[in-house]
Coordinates of C-alpha atoms in Angstrom, one line a residue:
X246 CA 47.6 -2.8 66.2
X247 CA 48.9 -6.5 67.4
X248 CA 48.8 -8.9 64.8
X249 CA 48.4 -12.6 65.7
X250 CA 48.5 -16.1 63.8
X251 CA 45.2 -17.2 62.6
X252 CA 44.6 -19.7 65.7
X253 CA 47.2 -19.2 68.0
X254 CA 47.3 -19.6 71.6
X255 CA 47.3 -16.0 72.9
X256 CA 44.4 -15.4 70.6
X257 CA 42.5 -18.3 71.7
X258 CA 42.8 -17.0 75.1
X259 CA 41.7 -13.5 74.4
X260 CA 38.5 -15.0 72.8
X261 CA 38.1 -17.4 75.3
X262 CA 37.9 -14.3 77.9
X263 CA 35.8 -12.3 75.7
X264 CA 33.4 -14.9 75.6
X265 CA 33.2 -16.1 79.3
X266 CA 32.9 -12.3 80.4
X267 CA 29.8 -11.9 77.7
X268 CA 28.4 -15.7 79.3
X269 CA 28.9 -14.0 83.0
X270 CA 27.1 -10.6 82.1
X271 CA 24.2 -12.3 80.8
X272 CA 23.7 -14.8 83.4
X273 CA 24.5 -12.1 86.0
X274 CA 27.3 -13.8 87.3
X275 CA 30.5 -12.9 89.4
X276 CA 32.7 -15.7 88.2
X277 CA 32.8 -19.1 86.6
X278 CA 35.3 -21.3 88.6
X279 CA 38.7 -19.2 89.2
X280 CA 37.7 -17.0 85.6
X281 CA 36.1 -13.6 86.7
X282 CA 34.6 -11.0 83.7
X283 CA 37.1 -8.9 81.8
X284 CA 36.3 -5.0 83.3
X285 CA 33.9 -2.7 80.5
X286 CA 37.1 -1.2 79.8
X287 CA 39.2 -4.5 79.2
X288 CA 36.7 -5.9 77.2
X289 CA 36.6 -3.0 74.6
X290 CA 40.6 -3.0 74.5
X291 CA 40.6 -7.2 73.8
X292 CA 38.1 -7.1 71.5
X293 CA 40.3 -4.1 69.6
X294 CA 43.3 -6.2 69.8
X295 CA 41.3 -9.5 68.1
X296 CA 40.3 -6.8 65.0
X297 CA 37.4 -7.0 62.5
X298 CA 35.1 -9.8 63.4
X299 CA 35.2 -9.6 67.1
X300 CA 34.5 -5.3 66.2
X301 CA 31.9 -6.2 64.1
X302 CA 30.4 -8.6 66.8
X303 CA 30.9 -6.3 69.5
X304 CA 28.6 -3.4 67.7
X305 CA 25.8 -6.0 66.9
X306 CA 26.0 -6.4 71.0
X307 CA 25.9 -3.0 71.5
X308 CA 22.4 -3.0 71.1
X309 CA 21.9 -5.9 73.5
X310 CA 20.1 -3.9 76.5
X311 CA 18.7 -7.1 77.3
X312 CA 21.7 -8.7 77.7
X313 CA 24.9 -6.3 79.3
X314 CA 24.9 -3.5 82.0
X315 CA 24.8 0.4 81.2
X316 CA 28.4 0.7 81.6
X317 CA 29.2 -2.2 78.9
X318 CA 26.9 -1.2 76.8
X319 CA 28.4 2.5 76.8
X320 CA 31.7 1.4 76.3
X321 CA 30.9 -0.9 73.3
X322 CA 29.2 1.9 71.7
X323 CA 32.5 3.3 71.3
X324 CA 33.9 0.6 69.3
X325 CA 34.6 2.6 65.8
X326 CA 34.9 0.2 62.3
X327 CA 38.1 2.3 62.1
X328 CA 41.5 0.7 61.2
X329 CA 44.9 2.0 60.0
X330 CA 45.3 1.6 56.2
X331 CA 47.5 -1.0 55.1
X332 CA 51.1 -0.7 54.1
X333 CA 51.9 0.3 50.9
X334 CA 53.4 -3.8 50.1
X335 CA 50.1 -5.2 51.6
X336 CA 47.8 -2.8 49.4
X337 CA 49.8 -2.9 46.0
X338 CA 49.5 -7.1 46.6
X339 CA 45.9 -6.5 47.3
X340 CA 45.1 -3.9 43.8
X341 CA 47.5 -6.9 41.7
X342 CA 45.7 -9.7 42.2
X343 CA 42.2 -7.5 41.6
X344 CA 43.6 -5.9 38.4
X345 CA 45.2 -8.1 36.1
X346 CA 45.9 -5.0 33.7
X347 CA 45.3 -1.3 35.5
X348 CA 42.2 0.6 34.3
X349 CA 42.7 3.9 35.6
X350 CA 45.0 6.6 34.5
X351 CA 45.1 8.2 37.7
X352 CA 44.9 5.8 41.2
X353 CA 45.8 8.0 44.4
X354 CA 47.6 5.2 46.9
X355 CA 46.4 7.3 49.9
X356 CA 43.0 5.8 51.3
X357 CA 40.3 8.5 52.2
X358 CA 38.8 5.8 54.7
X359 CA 39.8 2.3 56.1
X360 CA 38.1 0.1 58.0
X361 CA 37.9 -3.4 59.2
X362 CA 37.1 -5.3 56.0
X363 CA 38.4 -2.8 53.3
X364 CA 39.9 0.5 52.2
X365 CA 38.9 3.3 49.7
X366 CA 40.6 4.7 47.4
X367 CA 40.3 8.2 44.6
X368 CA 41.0 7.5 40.9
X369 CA 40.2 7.7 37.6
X370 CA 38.8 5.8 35.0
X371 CA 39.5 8.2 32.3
X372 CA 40.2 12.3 32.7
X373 CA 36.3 12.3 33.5
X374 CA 35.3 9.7 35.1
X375 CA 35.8 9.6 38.8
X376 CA 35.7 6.6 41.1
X377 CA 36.1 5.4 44.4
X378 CA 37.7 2.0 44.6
X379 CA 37.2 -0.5 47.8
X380 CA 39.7 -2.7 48.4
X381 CA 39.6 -6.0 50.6
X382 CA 42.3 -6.1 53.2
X383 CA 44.6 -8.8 52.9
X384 CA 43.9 -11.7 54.6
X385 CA 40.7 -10.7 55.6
X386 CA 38.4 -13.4 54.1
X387 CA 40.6 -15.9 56.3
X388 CA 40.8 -14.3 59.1
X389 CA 37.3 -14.4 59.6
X390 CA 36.6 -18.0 58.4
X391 CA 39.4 -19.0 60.8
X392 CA 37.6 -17.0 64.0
X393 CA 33.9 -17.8 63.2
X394 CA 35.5 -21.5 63.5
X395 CA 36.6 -20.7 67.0
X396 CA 33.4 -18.6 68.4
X397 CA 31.9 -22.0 66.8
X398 CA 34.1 -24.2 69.0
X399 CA 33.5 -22.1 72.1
X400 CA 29.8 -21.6 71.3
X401 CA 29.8 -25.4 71.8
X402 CA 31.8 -25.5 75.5
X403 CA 29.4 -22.6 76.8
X404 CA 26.2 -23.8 75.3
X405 CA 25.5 -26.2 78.3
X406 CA 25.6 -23.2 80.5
X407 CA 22.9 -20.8 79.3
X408 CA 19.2 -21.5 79.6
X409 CA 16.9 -21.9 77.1
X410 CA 16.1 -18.7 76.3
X411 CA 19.0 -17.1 77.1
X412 CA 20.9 -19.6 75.1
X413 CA 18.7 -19.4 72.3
X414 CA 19.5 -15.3 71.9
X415 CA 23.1 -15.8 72.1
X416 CA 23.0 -18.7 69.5
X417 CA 20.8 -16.6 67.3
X418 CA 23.2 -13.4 67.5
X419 CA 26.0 -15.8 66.6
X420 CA 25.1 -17.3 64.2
X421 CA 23.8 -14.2 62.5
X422 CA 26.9 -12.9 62.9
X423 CA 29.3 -15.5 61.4
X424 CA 26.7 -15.3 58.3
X425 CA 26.4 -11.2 58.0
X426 CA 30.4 -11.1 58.1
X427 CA 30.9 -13.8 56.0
X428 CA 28.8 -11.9 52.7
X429 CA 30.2 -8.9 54.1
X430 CA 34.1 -9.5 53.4
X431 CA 32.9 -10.2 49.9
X432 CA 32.8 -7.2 47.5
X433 CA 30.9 -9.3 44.7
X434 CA 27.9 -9.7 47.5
X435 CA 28.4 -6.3 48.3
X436 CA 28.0 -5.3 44.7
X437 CA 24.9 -7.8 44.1
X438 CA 23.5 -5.9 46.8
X439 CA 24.4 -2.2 45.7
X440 CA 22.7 -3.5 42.2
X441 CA 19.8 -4.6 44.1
X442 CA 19.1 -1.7 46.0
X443 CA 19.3 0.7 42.9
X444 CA 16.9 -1.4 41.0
X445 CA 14.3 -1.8 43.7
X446 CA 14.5 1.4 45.4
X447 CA 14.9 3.3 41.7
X448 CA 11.7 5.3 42.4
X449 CA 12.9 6.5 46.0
X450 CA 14.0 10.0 46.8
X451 CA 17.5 8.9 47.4
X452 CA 20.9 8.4 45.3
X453 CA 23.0 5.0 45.3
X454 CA 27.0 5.2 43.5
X455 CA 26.9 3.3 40.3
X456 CA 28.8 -0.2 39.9
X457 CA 31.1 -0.4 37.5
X458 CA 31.2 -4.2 36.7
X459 CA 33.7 -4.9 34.2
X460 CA 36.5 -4.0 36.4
X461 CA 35.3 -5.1 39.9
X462 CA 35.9 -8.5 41.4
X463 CA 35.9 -9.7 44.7
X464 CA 39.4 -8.0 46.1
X465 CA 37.9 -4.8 44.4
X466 CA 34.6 -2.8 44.1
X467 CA 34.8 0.2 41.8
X468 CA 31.7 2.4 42.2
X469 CA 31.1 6.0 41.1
X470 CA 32.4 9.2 43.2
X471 CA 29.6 10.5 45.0
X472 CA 30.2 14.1 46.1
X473 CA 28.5 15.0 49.4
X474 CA 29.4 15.7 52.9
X475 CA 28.6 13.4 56.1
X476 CA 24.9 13.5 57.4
X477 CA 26.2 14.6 61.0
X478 CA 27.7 17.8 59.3
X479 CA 26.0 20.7 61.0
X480 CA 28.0 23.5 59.7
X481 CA 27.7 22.2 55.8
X482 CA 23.9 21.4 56.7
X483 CA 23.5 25.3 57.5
X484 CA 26.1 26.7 54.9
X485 CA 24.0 25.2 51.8
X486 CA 20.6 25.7 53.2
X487 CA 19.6 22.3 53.5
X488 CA 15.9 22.1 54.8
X489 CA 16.6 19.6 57.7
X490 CA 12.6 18.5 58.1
X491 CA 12.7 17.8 54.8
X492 CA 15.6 15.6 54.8
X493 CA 14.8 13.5 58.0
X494 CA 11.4 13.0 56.7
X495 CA 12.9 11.5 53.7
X496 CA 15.4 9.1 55.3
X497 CA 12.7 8.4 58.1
X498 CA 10.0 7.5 54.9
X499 CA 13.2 5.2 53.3
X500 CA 14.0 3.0 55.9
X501 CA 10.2 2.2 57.0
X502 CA 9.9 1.5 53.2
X503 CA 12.9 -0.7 53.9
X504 CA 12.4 -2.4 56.7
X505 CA 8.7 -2.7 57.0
X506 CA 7.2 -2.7 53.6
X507 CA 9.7 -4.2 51.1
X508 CA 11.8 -6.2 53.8
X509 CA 15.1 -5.7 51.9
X510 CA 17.5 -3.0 53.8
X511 CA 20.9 -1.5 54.7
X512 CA 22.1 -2.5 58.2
X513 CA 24.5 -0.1 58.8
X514 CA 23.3 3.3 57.9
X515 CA 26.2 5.6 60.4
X516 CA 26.9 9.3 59.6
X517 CA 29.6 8.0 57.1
X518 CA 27.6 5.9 55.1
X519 CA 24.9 8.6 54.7
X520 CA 26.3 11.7 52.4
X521 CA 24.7 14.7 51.5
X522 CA 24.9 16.8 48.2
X523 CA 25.3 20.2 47.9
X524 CA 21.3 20.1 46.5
X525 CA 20.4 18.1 49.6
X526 CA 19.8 14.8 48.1
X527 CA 20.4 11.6 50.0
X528 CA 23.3 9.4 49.2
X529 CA 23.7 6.4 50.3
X530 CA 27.1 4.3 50.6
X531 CA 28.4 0.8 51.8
X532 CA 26.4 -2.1 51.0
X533 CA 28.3 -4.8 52.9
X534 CA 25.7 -5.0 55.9
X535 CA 22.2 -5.7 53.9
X536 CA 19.5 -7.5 55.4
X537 CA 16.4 -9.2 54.1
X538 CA 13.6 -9.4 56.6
X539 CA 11.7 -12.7 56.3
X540 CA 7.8 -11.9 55.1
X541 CA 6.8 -13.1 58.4
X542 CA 8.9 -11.1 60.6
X543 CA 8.0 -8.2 59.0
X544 CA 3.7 -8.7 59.4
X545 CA 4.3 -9.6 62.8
X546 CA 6.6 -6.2 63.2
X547 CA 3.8 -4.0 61.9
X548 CA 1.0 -5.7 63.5
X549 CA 2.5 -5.5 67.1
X550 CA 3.2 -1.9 66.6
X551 CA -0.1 -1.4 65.4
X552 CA -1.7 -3.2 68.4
X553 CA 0.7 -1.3 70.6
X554 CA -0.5 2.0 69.4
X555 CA -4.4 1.0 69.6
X556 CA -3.6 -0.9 73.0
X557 CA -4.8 -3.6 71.7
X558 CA -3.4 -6.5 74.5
X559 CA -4.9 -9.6 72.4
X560 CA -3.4 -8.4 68.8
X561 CA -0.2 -7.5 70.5
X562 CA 0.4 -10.4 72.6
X563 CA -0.3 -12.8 69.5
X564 CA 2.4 -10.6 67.0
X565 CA 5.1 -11.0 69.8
X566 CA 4.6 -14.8 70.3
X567 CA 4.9 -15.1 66.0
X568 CA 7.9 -13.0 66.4
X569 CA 9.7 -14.7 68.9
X570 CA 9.9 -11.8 71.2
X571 CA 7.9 -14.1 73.5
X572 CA 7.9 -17.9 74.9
X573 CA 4.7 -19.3 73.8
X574 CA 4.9 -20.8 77.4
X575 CA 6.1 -17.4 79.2
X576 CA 4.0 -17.1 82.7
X577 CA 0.7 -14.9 82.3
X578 CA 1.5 -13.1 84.9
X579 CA 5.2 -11.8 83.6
X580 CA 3.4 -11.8 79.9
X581 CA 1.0 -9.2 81.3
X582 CA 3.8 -6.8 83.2
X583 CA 5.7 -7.0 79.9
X584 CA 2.7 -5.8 77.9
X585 CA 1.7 -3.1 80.5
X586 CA 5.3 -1.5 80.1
X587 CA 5.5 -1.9 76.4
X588 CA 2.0 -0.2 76.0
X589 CA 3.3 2.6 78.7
X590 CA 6.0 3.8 75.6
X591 CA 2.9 4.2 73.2
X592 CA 0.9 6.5 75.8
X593 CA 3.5 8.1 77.4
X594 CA 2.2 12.1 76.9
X595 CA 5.6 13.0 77.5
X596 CA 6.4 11.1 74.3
X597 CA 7.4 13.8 71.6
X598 CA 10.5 15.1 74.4
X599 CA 11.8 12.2 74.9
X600 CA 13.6 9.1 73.1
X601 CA 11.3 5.9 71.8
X602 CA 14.6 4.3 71.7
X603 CA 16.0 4.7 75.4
X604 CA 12.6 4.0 77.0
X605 CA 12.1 1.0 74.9
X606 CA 15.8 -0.3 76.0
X607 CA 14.5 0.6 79.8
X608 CA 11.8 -2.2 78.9
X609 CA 14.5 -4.2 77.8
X610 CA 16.8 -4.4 80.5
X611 CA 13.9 -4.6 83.1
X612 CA 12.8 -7.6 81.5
X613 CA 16.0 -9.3 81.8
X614 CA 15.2 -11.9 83.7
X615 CA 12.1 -12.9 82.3
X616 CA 11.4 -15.2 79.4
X617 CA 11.9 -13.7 76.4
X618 CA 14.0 -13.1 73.9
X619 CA 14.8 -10.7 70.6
X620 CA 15.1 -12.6 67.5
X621 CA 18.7 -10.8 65.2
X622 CA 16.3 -9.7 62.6
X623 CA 14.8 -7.8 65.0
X624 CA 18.2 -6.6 66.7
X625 CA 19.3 -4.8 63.5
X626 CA 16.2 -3.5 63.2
X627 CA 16.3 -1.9 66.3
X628 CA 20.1 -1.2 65.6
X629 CA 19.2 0.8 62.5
X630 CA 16.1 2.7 64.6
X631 CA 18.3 3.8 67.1
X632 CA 20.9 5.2 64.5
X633 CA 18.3 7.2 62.7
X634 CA 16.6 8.4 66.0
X635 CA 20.3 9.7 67.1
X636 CA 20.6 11.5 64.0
X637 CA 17.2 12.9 63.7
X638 CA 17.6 14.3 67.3
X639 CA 20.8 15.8 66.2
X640 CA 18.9 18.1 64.3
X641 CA 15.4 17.9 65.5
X642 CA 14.5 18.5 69.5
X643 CA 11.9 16.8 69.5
X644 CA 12.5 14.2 66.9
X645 CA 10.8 10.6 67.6
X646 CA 11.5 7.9 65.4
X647 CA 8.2 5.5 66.1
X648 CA 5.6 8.3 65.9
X649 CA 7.0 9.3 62.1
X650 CA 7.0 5.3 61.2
X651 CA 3.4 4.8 62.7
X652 CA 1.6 6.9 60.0
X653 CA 3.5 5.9 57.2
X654 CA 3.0 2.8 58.3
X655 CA -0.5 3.3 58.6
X656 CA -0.4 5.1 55.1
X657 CA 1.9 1.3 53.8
X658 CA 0.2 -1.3 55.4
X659 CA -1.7 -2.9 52.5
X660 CA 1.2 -2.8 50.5
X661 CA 3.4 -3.9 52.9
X662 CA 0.8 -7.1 53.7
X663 CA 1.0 -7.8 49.9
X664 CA -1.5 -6.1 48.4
X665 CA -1.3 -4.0 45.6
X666 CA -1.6 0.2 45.1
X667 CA -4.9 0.6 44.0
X668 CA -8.4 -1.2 45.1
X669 CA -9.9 -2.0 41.7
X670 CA -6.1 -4.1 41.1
X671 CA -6.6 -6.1 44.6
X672 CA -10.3 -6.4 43.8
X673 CA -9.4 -8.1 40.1
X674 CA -6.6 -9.9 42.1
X675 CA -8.9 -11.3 44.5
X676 CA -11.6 -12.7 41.9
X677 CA -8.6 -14.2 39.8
X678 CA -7.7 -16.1 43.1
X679 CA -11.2 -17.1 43.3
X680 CA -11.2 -20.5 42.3
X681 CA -7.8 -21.4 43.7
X682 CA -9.1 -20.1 47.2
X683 CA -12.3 -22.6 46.5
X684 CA -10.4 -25.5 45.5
X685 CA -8.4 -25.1 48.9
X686 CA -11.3 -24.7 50.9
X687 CA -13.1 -27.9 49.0
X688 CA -9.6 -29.7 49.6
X689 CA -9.8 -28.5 53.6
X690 CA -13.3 -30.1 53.8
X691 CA -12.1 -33.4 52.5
X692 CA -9.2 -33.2 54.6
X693 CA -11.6 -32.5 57.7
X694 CA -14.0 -35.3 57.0
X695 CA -11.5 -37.7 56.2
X696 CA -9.5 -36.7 59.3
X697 CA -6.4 -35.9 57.5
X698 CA -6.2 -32.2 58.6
X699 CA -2.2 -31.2 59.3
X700 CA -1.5 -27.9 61.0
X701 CA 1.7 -26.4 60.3
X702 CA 3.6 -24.9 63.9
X703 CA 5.6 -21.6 63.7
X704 CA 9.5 -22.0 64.5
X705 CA 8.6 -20.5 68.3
X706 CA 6.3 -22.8 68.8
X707 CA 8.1 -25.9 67.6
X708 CA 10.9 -24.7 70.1
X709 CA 8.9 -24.6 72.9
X710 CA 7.3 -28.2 72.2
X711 CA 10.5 -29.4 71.9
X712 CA 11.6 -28.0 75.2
X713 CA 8.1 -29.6 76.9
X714 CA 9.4 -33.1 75.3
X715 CA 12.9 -32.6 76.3
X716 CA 11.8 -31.7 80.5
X717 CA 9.0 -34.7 79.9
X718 CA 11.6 -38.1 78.4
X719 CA 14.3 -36.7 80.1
X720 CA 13.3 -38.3 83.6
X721 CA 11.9 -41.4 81.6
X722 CA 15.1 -42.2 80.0
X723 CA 17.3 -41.3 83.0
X724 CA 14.6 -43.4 84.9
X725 CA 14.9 -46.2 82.4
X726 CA 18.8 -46.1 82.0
X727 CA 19.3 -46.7 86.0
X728 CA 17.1 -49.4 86.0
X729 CA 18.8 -51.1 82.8
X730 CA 21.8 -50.5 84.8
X731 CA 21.4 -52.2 87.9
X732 CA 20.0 -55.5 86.0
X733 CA 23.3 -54.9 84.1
X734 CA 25.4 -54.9 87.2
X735 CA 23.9 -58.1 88.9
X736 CA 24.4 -60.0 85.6
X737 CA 28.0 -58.7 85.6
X738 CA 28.9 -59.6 89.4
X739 CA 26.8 -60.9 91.8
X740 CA 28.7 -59.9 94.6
X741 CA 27.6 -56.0 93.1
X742 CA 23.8 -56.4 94.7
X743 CA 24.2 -53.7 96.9
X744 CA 25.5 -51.4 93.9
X745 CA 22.5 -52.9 91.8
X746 CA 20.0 -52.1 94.5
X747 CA 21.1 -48.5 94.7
X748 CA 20.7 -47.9 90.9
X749 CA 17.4 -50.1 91.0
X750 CA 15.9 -47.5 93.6
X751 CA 17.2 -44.5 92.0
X752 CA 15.3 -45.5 88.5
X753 CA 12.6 -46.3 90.3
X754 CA 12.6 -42.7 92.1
X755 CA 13.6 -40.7 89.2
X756 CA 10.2 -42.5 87.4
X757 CA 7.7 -41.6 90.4
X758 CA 9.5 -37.6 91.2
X759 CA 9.7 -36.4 87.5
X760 CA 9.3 -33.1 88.8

């Protein structure tokens, strides 16, 4: 692969054309000036030649329906986290700054997999204990500092150019991005977040490698060997009898626990992250990519899938708008088509032989051009849905992802909403919360009679009174500046009237037309 200095020229370009091509696909335009979009195929090979971040960019894209064409789309699905190792000098510099003495006996120099941010490695602890070591590819962390700094810098020259939606997504994907990568091309994160996961997912029916601490760092994350073979393995599936139903059900009844009820979940669950034993028990690897969904997001999630399934428009309508998914000022009419198609998915009888994931993408890219958006927590939860989905079709015809979540959703709800397992616990909670709740509602009163009543605005809807304010002084202060100006240019030459009365008359127009 070509190798280029951290910000030089030729690499500057080929982000620069990266990034105009992905501004002209989502505004649906031919050209900008004399710069026309890099071809689907041209903008899979650049983004190959810039390396990890722009790969790891390009897959959280992927799942943009609502921003790129089919044929983009299917060509950015074929950008694999796949890299050649690292030579031998690169890797042995890497494994001496990470080990100040070595602690294994036996360390096999050959990786068994390499991608953007790291490499793994066999070896051995002692003549028992077997490990697989993760090492950081050189360079890396800087790398990546150095090109979130210039998808930063160009994030700033295109930002005038989208619209307020649209420029909103793109800002939201970004700066996602630069964050996710970031905690990922750290193995301590990664290994706060292995420890995490085994602690508050101990009671689930699945298996996490074990950290060993004493001899990781942040160059190197030594975990235990887990044996298994890759979730995608068909032939291995059939030669140890693995009961398939079984198995989907499980990772199906994980990831809703994930996602939707404890909020705290692996982004990146491919067929190579995902292992098998011999037993058939789930293993699960690579915790670079975790997410936390905010408590928020994740009632709004359930309660618009809810309302979707009952067809509920009111209940629906209301979750999207606390979401994000849509403008608290999108037009009625467009608000009501979007609704009609989303609640077509839910009834559709033809449902259980088909994919919830590519009809809910058609909805996506039909609604391209209307005002919404898709908030990044609820990009990689999509991104993870349409993983599973692919591998539970693998194996299961008529597989469907959202009709498995809805009743263990159903089943979750209370406990995903906060409450806890049992009625007579909430029913003690709720008369220990007694006299706080009182004092609050005593405290409202007050507030009410003395006119001191706040009211706290969700993040949507404090971006879409800003834009109201924004369109509203914008004309005043245009208005006001012209007028300022041509009082300006008499007092600076007389002989300017003429200039004077054409910036007078402007203000004065831009003040009566503010439309």
């Amino acid at each position: 692969m070509q190798t280029f200095k951290l910000y030089s020229p030729l690499r500057i370009w080929y982000v620069f054309k990266v990034l105009l091509t992905l501004y002209l696909l989502i505004r649906k335009r031919e050209r900008f000036l004399v710069f026309s979009p890099l071809s689907a195929s041209g903008l899979v090979a650049t983004i190959t030649l810039l390396g990890a971040s722009f790969i790891k960019l390009a897959q959280v894209l992927a799942t943009r329906n609502d921003f790129f064409p089919p044929e983009y789309l299917s060509k950015l699905k074929t950008l694999h986290d796949e890299l050649p190792a690292m030579d031998e000098r690169s890797m042995q510099s890497v494994f001496d700054k990470a080990f100040a003495e070595n602690p294994f006996i036996r360390f096999e120099k050959e990786p068994i997999a390499s991608a953007s941010i790291g490499q793994v490695h066999e070896a051995w602890l002692d003549e028992e204990t077997k490990v697989a070591v993760k090492l950081r590819r050189e360079g890396i962390e800087t790398q990546v500092k150095a090109d979130i700094r210039i998808l930063n810098a160009f994030n700033v020259l295109f930002r005038p150019l989208f619209s307020h939606y649209t420029k909103n997504s793109i800002e939201a994907v970004i700066t996602e991005f630069a964050s996710m990568i970031l905690k990922e091309v750290s193995l301590n994160q990664e290994r706060t977040n292995l420890l995490k996961f085994s602690e508050i997912y101990a009671d689930m029916d699945v298996r996490f490698p074990i950290a060993y601490e004493s001899v990781s760092c942040d160059d190197a994350l030594v975990m235990s060997f887990e044996e298994g073979f890759r979730f995608d393995d068909k032939d291995a599936m059939e030669r140890y009898h693995i009961d398939i139903d079984k198995l989907i059900g499980t990772l199906v009844d994980f990831y809703t626990e994930q996602m939707l009820v404890r909020g705290f979940f692996h982004a990146d669950p491919h067929p190579g992250n995902l292992l098998i034993s011999k037993e058939g028990k789930l293993i699960l690897l690579d915790f670079g990519m975790v997410k936390r969904v905010p408590n928020e997001t994740r009632i709004a999630i359930i309660e618009m899938l809810k309302a979707a399934n009952e067809q509920d428009y009111e209940r629906y309508v209301s979750a999207c708008k606390r979401l994000g998914v849509v403008a608290y000022d999108a037009p009625l009419s467009e608000l009501a088509e979007f609704t009609e198609r989303m609640f077509e998915i839910f009834k559709n009888d033809a449902l259980d032989s088909s994919s919830m994931q590519e009809l809910a993408f058609e909805v996506l890219e039909q609604t391209r051009n209307l005002p919404f958006k898709l908030p990044q927590d609820v990009i990689y939860i999509l991104r993870v849905s349409a993983i599973i989905e692919g591998l539970g079709t693998s194996y299961i015809e008529n597989f469907n992802g959202i009709k498995d979540i809805l009743p263990i959703l159903q089943k979750n709800i209370p406990r995903a909403l906060g409450a806890n397992e049992s009625i007579i616990e909430t029913i003690i909670d709720e008369f220990q919360n007694l006299p706080l709740d009182l004092k609050a509602l005593r405290n409202s009163i007050y507030r009410i009679s003395e006119e001191n009543l706040s009211v706290e605005l969700s993040k949507p809807q404090l971006e879409t009174l800003k834009k109201s304010l924004s369109e509203s002084l914008s004309p005043l202060i245009i208005g006001f500046m012209l007028l300022l100006s041509s009082i300006f240019v008499l007092q600076l030459d007389r002989s300017l009237e003429s200039v004077a009365l054409i910036l007078f008359g402007a203000g004065v127009l831009r003040l009566i037309f503010r439309k």
